[in-house]
Coordinates of C-alpha atoms and ligand atoms in Angstrom, one line a residue:
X13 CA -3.2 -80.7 55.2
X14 CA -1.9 -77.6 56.7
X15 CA 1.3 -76.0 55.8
X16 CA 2.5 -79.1 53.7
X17 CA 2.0 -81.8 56.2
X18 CA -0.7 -83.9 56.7
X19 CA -0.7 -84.0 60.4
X20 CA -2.8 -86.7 62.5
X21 CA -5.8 -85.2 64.4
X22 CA -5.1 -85.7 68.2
X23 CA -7.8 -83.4 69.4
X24 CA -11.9 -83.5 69.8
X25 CA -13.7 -84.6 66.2
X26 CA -17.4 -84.8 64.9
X27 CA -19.0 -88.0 63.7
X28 CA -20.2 -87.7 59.8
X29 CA -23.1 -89.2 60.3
X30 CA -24.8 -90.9 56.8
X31 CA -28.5 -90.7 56.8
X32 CA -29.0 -92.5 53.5
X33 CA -30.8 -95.5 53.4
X34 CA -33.9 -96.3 51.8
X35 CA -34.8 -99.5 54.0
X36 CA -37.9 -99.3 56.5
X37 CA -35.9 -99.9 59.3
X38 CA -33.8 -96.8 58.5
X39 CA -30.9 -96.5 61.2
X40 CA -28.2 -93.6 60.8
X41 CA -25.2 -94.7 60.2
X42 CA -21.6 -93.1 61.3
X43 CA -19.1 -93.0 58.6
X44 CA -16.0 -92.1 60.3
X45 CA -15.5 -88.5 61.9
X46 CA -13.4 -85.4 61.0
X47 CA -11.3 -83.1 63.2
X48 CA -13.1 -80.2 64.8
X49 CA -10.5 -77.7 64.2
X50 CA -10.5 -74.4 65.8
X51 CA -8.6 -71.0 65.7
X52 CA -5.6 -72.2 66.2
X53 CA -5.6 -74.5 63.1
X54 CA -7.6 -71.8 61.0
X55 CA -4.4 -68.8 61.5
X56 CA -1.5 -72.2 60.9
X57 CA -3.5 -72.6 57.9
X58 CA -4.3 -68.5 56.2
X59 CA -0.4 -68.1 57.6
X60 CA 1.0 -71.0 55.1
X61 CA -1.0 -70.1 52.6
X62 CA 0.1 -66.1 53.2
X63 CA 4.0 -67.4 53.9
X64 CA 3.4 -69.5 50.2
X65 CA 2.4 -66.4 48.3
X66 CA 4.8 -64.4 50.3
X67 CA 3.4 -61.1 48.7
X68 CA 3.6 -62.4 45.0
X69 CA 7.4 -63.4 45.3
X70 CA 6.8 -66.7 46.5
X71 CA 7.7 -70.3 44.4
X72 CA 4.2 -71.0 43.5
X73 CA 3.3 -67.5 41.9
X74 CA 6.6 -66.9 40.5
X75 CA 6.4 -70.5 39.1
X76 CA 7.1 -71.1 34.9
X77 CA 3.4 -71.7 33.2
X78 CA 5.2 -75.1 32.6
X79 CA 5.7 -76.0 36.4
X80 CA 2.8 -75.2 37.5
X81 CA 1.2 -77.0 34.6
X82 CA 2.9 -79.9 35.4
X83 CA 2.0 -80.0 39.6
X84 CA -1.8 -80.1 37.9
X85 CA -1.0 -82.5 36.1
X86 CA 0.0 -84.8 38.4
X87 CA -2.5 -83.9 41.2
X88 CA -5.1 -85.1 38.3
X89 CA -3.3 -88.2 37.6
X90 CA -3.0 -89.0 41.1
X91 CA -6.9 -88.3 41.5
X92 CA -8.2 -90.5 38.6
X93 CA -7.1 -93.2 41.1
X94 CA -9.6 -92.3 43.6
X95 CA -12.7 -92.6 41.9
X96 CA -14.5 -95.7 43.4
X97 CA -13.9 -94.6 46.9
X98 CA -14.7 -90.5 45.9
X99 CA -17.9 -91.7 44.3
X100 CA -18.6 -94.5 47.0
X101 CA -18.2 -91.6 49.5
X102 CA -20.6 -89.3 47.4
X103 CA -23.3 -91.8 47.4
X104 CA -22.9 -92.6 51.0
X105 CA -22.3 -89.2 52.2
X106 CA -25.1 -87.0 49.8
X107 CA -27.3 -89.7 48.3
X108 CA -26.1 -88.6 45.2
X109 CA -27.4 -91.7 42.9
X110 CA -24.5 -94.0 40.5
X111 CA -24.3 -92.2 37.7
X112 CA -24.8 -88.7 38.7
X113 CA -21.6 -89.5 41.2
X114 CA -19.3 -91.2 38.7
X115 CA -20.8 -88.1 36.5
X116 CA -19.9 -85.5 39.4
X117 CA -16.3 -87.4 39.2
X118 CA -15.5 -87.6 35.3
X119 CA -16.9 -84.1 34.7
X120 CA -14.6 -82.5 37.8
X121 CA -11.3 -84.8 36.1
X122 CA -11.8 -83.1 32.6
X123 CA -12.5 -80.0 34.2
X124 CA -9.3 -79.9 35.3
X125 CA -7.8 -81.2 32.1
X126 CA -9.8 -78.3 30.1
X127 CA -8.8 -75.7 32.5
X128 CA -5.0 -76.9 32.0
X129 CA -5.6 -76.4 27.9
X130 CA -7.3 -72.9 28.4
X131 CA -4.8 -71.6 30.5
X132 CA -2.1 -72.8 28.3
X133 CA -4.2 -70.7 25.6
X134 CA -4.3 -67.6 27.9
X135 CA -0.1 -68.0 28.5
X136 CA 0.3 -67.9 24.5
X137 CA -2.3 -65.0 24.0
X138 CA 0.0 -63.4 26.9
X139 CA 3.2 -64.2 25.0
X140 CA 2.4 -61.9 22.6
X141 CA 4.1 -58.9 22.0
X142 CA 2.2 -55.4 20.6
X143 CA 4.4 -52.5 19.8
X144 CA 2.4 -49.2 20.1
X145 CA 3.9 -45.6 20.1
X146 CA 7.3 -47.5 20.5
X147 CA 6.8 -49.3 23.2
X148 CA 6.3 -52.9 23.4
X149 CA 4.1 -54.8 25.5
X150 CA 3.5 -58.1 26.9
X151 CA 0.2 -58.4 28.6
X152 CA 0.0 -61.3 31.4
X153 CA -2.6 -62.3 33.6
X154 CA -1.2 -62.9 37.5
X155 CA -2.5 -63.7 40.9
X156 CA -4.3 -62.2 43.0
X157 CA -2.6 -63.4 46.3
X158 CA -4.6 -65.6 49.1
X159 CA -7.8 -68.0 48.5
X160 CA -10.4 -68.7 50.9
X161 CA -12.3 -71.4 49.2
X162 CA -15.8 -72.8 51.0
X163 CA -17.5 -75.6 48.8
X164 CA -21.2 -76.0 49.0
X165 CA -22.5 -80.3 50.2
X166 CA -24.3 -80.5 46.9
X167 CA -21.6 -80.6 44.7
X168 CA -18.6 -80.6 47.1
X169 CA -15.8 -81.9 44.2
X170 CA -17.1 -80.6 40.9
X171 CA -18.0 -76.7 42.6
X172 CA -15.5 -77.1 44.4
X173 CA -13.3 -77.8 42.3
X174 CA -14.4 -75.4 39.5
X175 CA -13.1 -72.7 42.3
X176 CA -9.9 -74.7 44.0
X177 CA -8.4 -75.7 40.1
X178 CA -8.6 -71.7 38.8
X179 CA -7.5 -70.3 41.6
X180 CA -4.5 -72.6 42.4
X181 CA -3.1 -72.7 38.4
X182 CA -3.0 -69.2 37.9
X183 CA -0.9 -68.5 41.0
X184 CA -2.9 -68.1 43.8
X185 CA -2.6 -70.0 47.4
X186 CA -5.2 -71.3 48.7
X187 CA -7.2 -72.1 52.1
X188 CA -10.0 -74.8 51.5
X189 CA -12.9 -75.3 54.1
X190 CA -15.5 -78.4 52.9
X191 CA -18.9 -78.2 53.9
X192 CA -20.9 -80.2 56.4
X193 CA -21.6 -82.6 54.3
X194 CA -19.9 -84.2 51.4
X195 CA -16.5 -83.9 53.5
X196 CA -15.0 -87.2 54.1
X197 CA -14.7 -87.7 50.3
X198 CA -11.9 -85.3 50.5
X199 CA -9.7 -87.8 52.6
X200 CA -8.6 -90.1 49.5
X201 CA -7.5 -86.6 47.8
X202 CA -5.7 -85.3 50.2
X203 CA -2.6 -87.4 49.6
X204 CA -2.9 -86.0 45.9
X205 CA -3.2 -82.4 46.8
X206 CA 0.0 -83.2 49.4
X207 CA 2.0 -84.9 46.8
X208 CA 1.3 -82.4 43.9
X209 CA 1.7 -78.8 45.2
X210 CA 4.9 -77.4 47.3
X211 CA 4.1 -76.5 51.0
X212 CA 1.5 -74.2 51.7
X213 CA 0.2 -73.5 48.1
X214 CA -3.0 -75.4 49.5
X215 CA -4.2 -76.2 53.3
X216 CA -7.0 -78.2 53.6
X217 CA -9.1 -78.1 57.3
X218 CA -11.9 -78.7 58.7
X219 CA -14.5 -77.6 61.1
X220 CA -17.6 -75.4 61.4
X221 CA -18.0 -72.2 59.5
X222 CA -17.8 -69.6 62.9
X223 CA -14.9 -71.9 64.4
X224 CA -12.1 -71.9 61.9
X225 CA -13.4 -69.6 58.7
X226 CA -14.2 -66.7 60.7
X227 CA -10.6 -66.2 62.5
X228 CA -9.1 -66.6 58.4
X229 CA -11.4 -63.2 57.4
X230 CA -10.5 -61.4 60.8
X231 CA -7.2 -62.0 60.1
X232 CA -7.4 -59.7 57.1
X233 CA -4.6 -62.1 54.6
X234 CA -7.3 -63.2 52.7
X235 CA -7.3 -61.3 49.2
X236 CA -10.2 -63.5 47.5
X237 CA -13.5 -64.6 49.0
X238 CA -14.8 -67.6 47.0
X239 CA -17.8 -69.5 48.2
X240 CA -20.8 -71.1 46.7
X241 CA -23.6 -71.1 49.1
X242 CA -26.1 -68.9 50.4
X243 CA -25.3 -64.7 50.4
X244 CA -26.4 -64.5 54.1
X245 CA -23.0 -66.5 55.3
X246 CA -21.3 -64.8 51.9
X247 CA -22.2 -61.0 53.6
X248 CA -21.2 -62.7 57.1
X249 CA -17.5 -63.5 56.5
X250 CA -17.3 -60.5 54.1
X251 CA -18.0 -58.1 57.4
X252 CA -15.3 -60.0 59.1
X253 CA -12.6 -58.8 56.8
X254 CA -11.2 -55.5 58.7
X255 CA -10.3 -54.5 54.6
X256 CA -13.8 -55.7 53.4
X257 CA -13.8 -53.3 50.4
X258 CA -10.9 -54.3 48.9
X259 CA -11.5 -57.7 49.3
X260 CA -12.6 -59.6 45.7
X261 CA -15.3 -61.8 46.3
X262 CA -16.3 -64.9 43.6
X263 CA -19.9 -66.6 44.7
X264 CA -22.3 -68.7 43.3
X265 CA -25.7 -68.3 45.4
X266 CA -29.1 -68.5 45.6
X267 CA -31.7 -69.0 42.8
X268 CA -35.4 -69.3 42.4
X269 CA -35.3 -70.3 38.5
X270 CA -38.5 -70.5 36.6
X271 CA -39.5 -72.5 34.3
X272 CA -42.1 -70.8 31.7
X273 CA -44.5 -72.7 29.3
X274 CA -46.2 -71.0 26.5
X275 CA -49.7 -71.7 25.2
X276 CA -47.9 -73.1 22.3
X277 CA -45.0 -75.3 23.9
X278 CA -44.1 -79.2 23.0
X279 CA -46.0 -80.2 26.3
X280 CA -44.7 -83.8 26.4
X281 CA -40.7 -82.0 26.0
X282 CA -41.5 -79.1 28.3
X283 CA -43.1 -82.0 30.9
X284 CA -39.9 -83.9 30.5
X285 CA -37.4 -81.4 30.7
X286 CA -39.5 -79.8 33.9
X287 CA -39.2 -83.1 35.5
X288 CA -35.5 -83.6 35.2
X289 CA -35.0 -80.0 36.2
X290 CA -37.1 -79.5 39.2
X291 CA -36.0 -83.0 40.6
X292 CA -32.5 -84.2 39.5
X293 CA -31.1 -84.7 42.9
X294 CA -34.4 -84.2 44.6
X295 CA -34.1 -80.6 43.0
X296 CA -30.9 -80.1 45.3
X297 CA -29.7 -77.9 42.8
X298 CA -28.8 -74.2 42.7
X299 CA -29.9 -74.6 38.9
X300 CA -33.0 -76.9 39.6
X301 CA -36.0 -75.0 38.2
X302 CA -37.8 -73.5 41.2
X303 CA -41.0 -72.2 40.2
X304 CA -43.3 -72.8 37.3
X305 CA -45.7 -70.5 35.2
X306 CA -47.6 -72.8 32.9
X307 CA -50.2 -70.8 30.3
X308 CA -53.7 -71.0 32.0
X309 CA -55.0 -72.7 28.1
X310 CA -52.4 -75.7 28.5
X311 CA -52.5 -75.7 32.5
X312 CA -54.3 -78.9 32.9
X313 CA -52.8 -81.1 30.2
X314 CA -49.4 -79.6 31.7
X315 CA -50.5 -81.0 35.0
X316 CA -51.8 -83.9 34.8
X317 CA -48.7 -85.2 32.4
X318 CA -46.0 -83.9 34.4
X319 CA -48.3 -85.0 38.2
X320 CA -47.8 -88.5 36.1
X321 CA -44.3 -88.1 35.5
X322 CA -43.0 -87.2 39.0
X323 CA -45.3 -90.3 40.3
X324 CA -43.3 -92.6 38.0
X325 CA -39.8 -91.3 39.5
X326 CA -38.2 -94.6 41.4
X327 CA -37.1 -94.1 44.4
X328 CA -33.8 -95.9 46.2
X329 CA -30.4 -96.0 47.5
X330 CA -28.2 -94.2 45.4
X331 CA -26.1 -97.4 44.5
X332 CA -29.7 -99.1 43.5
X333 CA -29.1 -99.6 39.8
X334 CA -32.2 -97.4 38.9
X335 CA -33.1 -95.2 41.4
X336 CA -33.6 -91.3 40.2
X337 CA -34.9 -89.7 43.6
X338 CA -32.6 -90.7 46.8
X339 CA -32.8 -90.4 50.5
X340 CA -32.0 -86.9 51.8
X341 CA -28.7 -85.8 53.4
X342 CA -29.8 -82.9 55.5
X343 CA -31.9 -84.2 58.8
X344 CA -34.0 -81.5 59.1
X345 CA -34.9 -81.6 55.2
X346 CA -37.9 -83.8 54.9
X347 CA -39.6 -81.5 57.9
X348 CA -38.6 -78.0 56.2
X349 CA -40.1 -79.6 52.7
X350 CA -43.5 -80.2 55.1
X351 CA -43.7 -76.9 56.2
X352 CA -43.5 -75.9 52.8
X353 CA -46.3 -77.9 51.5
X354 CA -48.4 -77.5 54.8
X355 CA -48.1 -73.5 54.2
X356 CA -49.3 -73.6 50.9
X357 CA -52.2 -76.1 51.6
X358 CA -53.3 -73.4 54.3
X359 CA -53.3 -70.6 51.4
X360 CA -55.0 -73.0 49.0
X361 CA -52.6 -75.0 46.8
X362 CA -53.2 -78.6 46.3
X363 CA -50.8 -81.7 46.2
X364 CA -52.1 -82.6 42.8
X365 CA -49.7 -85.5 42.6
X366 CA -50.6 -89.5 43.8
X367 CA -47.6 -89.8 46.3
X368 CA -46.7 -85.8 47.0
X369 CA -45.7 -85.7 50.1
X370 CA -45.3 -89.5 51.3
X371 CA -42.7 -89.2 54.1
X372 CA -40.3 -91.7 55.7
X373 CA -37.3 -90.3 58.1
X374 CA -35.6 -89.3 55.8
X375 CA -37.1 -89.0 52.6
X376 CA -40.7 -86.8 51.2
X377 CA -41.8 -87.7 48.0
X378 CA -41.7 -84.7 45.5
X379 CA -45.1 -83.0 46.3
X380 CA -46.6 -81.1 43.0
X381 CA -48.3 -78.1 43.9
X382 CA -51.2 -76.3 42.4
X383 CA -52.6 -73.2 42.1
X384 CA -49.6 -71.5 44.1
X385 CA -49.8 -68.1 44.7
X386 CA -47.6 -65.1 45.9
X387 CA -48.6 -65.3 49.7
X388 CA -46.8 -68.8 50.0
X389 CA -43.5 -69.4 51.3
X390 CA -43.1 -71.6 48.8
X391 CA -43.1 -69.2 46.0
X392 CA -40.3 -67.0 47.6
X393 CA -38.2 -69.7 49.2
X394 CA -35.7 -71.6 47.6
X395 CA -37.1 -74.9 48.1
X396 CA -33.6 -76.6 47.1
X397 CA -35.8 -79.8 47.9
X398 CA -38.5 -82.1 46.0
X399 CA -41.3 -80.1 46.3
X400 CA -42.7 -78.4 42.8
X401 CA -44.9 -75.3 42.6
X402 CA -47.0 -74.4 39.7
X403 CA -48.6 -71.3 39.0
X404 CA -50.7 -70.1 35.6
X405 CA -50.2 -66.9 33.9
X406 CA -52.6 -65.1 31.7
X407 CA -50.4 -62.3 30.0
X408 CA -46.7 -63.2 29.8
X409 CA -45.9 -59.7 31.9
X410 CA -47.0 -61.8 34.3
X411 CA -43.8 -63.4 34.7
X412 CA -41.8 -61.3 33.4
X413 CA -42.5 -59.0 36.1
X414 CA -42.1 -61.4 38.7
X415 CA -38.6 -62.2 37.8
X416 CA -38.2 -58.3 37.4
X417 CA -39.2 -57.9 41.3
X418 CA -37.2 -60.9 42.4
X419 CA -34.1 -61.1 44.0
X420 CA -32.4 -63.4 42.2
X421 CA -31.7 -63.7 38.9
X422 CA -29.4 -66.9 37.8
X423 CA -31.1 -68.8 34.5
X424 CA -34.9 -69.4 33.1
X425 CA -36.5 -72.1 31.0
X426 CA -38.7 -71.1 28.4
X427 CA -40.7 -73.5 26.5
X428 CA -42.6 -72.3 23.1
X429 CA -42.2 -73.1 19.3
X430 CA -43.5 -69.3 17.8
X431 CA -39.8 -67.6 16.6
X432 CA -42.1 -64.4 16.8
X433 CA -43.0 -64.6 19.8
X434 CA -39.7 -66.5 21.8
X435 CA -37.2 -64.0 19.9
X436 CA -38.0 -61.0 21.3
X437 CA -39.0 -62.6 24.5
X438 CA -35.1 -63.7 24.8
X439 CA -33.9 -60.2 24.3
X440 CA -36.1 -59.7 27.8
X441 CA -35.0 -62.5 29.4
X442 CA -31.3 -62.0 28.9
X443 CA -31.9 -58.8 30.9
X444 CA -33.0 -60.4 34.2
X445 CA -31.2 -63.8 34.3
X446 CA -27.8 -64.9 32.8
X447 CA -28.7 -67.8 30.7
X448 CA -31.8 -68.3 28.9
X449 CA -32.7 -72.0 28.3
X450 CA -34.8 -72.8 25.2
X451 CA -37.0 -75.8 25.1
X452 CA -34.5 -77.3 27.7
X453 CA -34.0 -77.4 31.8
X454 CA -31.6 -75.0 33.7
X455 CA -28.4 -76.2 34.0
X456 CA -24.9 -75.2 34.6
X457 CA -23.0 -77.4 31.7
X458 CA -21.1 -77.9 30.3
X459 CA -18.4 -76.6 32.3
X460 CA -17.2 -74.4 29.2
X461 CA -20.5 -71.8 29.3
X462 CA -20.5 -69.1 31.8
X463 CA -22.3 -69.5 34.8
X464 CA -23.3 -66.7 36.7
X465 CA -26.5 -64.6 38.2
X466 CA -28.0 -61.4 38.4
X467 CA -28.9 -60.0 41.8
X468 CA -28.4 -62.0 44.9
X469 CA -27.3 -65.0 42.5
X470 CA -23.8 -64.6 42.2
X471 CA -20.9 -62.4 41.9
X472 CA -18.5 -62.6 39.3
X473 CA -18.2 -65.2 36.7
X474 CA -17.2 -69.4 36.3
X475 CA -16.1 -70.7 33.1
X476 CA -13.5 -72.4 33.0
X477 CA -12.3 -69.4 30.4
X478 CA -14.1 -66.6 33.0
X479 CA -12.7 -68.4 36.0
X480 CA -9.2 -68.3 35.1
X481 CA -9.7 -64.3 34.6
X482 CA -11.3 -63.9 37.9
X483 CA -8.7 -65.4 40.1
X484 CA -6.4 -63.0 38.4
X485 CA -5.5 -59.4 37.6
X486 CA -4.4 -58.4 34.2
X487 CA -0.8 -56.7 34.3
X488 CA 1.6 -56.1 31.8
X489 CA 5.2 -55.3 30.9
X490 CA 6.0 -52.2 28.8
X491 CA 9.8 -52.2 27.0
X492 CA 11.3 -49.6 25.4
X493 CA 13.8 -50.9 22.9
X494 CA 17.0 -49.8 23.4
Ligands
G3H20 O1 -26.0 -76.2 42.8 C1 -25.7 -75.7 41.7 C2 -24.9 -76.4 40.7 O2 -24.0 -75.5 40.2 C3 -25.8 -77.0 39.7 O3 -25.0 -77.6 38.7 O4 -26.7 -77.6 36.8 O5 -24.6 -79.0 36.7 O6 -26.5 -79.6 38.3 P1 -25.7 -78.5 37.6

């Protein structure tokens, strides 16, 4: 979709090729194939969306609240009808299983129905007058000016989406790249996106990262960076912009998120919660808890419960009615995960779970791994895979000072029932990650909290409240009455 028209590829294309399937006889299959766009496309594309903003005079940010209310409005309308082929294409595409797609889907719909009433609430804050020294003044929020949007494969309509919807309703234009994978579900939408907004207020294209979003920084019309992914490619296209400085940049990135159990903890909650948040998605989660520091005096019951748990996980295709872990999209997955697990086994970890580490093509069973240890890749990567390492901790500074030398610092769990001792451990915690998770998983839901990260974890804030203020500047009008 590039400057209003949805044009008909003529040119060279890559296959998406689907590597979910749980069968034995495991063949890839090829779902249909995108255009491999280039710099040609990428400059038709940041020029539409420049022409569109047109240096803040253009229709879409001088559009009434109203209007552009009203074009969201009926791109969401238009979308509900997509979602058995959207979620279809999520399974197909990602492995995601049933209900975390149709979840994925109904969350991203009343995402966009919450971010209309919020910004309808910021409009009638706005619409307020104050009258100070004489003067009165009408504070507004307004665009910033061009969008480049890059969606990460694990969530590609819901994060997507939670930077596209911000960004487009307060004013902006925007220039939307999909990832590798999870891109074909875009193609039912694209009619939507077409129908809904006037020329050039969004172009969709395709292809890889160097061909067609590194000519859009270079060519210096971008005003907003806003990516989730990892910081390496974040710093990469920032150092393309020849203005880098004054370029705003709004990412969601890496995490290592612990998970950390006190002596005293509800071990049958904290093995459950651990469980769901190491793994949901095969722990293909920027939230998915990443490390664990389980009290020494409760280590073994801890182990042996949760070793149980992961065992117990069924495994299938993502339509299979039941199936919680799910073939892996990213070929080279299953072998990374291996070199993991083979690393630590060197150092002196063990796979202390049944079916750890059982490998087909294109799956590896969630291996548990115990004692892990500093020297391991496993405890610095982020694994953003089924694999599950578990360390024990004497003195809680144990932790706490490994999060304090980390580089990331997005969310924790903490698990423990002594008020005196979790209160003013929070009032720590708070201080090296955003979010602080009490007797529950990491998570970035509801849509309403902020979500966010310390260190290399993010830059700037999503909410749907935060999100609308950071694809926008605050400006206001000051009248003299006369
Ligand atoms: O990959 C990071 C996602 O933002 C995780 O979102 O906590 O809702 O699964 P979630």
């Amino acid at each position: 979709l590039i400057d209003g028209i949805l044009k008909t590829w003529k040119g060279a294309t890559t296959e998406v090729i689907s590597t979910i399937s749980s069968t034995p006889e495991y063949a890839p299959t090829v779902l249909g194939s995108i255009p491999s766009m280039g710099e040609k496309e990428a400059l038709e594309a940041i020029n539409s969306s420049h022409n569109a903003f047109n240096n803040g005079q253009g229709v879409w940010p001088t559009m009434k609240v109203q209007d552009r209310i009203k074009c969201m409005e009926n791109f969401v309308q238009q979308m509900k009808e997509t979602r058995s082929e959207v979620v279809k294409l999520l399974m197909w595409e990602i492995g995601k299983n049933k209900a975390d797609s149709e979840k994925e889907f109904d969350r991203t719909v009343e995402y966009i129905y919450d971010t209309i009433e919020e910004y309808k609430v910021l409009n009638h804050e706005g619409a307020r007058f104050t009258k100070v020294q004489g003067i009165n003044a009408m504070i507004k929020r307004s665009p910033l000016g061009v969008v480049l949007c890059l969606g990460p494969y694990n969530y590609p309509l819901n994060e997507t989406f939670a930077l596209l919807i911000p960004a487009l309703i307060m004013g902006n234009t925007v220039v939307f790249k999909p990832a590798k994978f999870g891109v074909l579900l875009l193609s039912p939408l694209l009619k939507a996106f077409h129908a809904a907004f006037p020329k050039g207020v969004i172009n969709i294209l395709y292809g890889r990262g160097r061909a067609v979003a590194a000519p859009i920084m270079k060519s210096g019309l971008v005003t907003v960076l806003s990516l989730i992914g990892n910081s390496k490619s974040a710093i990469a296209l920032q150092d393309l912009h020849p203005s880098k400085n004054k370029l705003r940049l709004i990412l969601g990135l890496e995490a290592k998120n612990p998970a950390i159990i006190l002596p005293d903890a509800n071990i049958d909650l904290a093995v459950s919660e651990c469980v769901l948040g190491s793994l949901s998605f095969n722990g293909q989660r920027c939230t998915a808890l990443k490390i664990m520091y389980v009290h020494e005096s409760i280590a073994e019951e801890f182990n042996k419960k949760f070793s149980a748990k992961v065992d117990a996980l069924p495994f299938g295709n993502p339509w299979d009615e039941n199936a919680f872990l799910t073939p892996l999209p990213e070929p080279d997955k299953p072998a990374y995960i291996q070199g993991l697990i083979d690393d630590a086994q060197a150092k002196g970890a063990n796979i202390i779970n049944e079916k750890g580490g059982e490998r087909t093509e294109n799956y590896i069973f969630p291996a548990v791994l115990f004692p892990v240890n500093k020297n391991m890749r496993v405890y610095h990567e982020e694994q953003f895979g089924p694999v599950v390492p578990i360390m024990t901790f004497k003195d809680i500074q144990e932790p706490l000072d490994d999060m304090a030398a980390s580089d990331y610092g997005q969310q924790v769990s903490l698990f423990g029932k002594d008020i005196h001792t979790v209160a003013p451990l929070i009032d720590v915690l708070v201080n090296l990650v955003c979010r602080v998770n009490l007797n529950s998983l990491c998570q970035r839901g509801p849509d309403v909290f902020p979500f966010t990260g310390r260190k290399d974890s993010a830059v700037g804030t999503l909410s749907i409240h935060d999100a609308l203020r950071s694809f926008s500047i605050r400006t206001f009008v000051a009248a003299k009455d006369n």
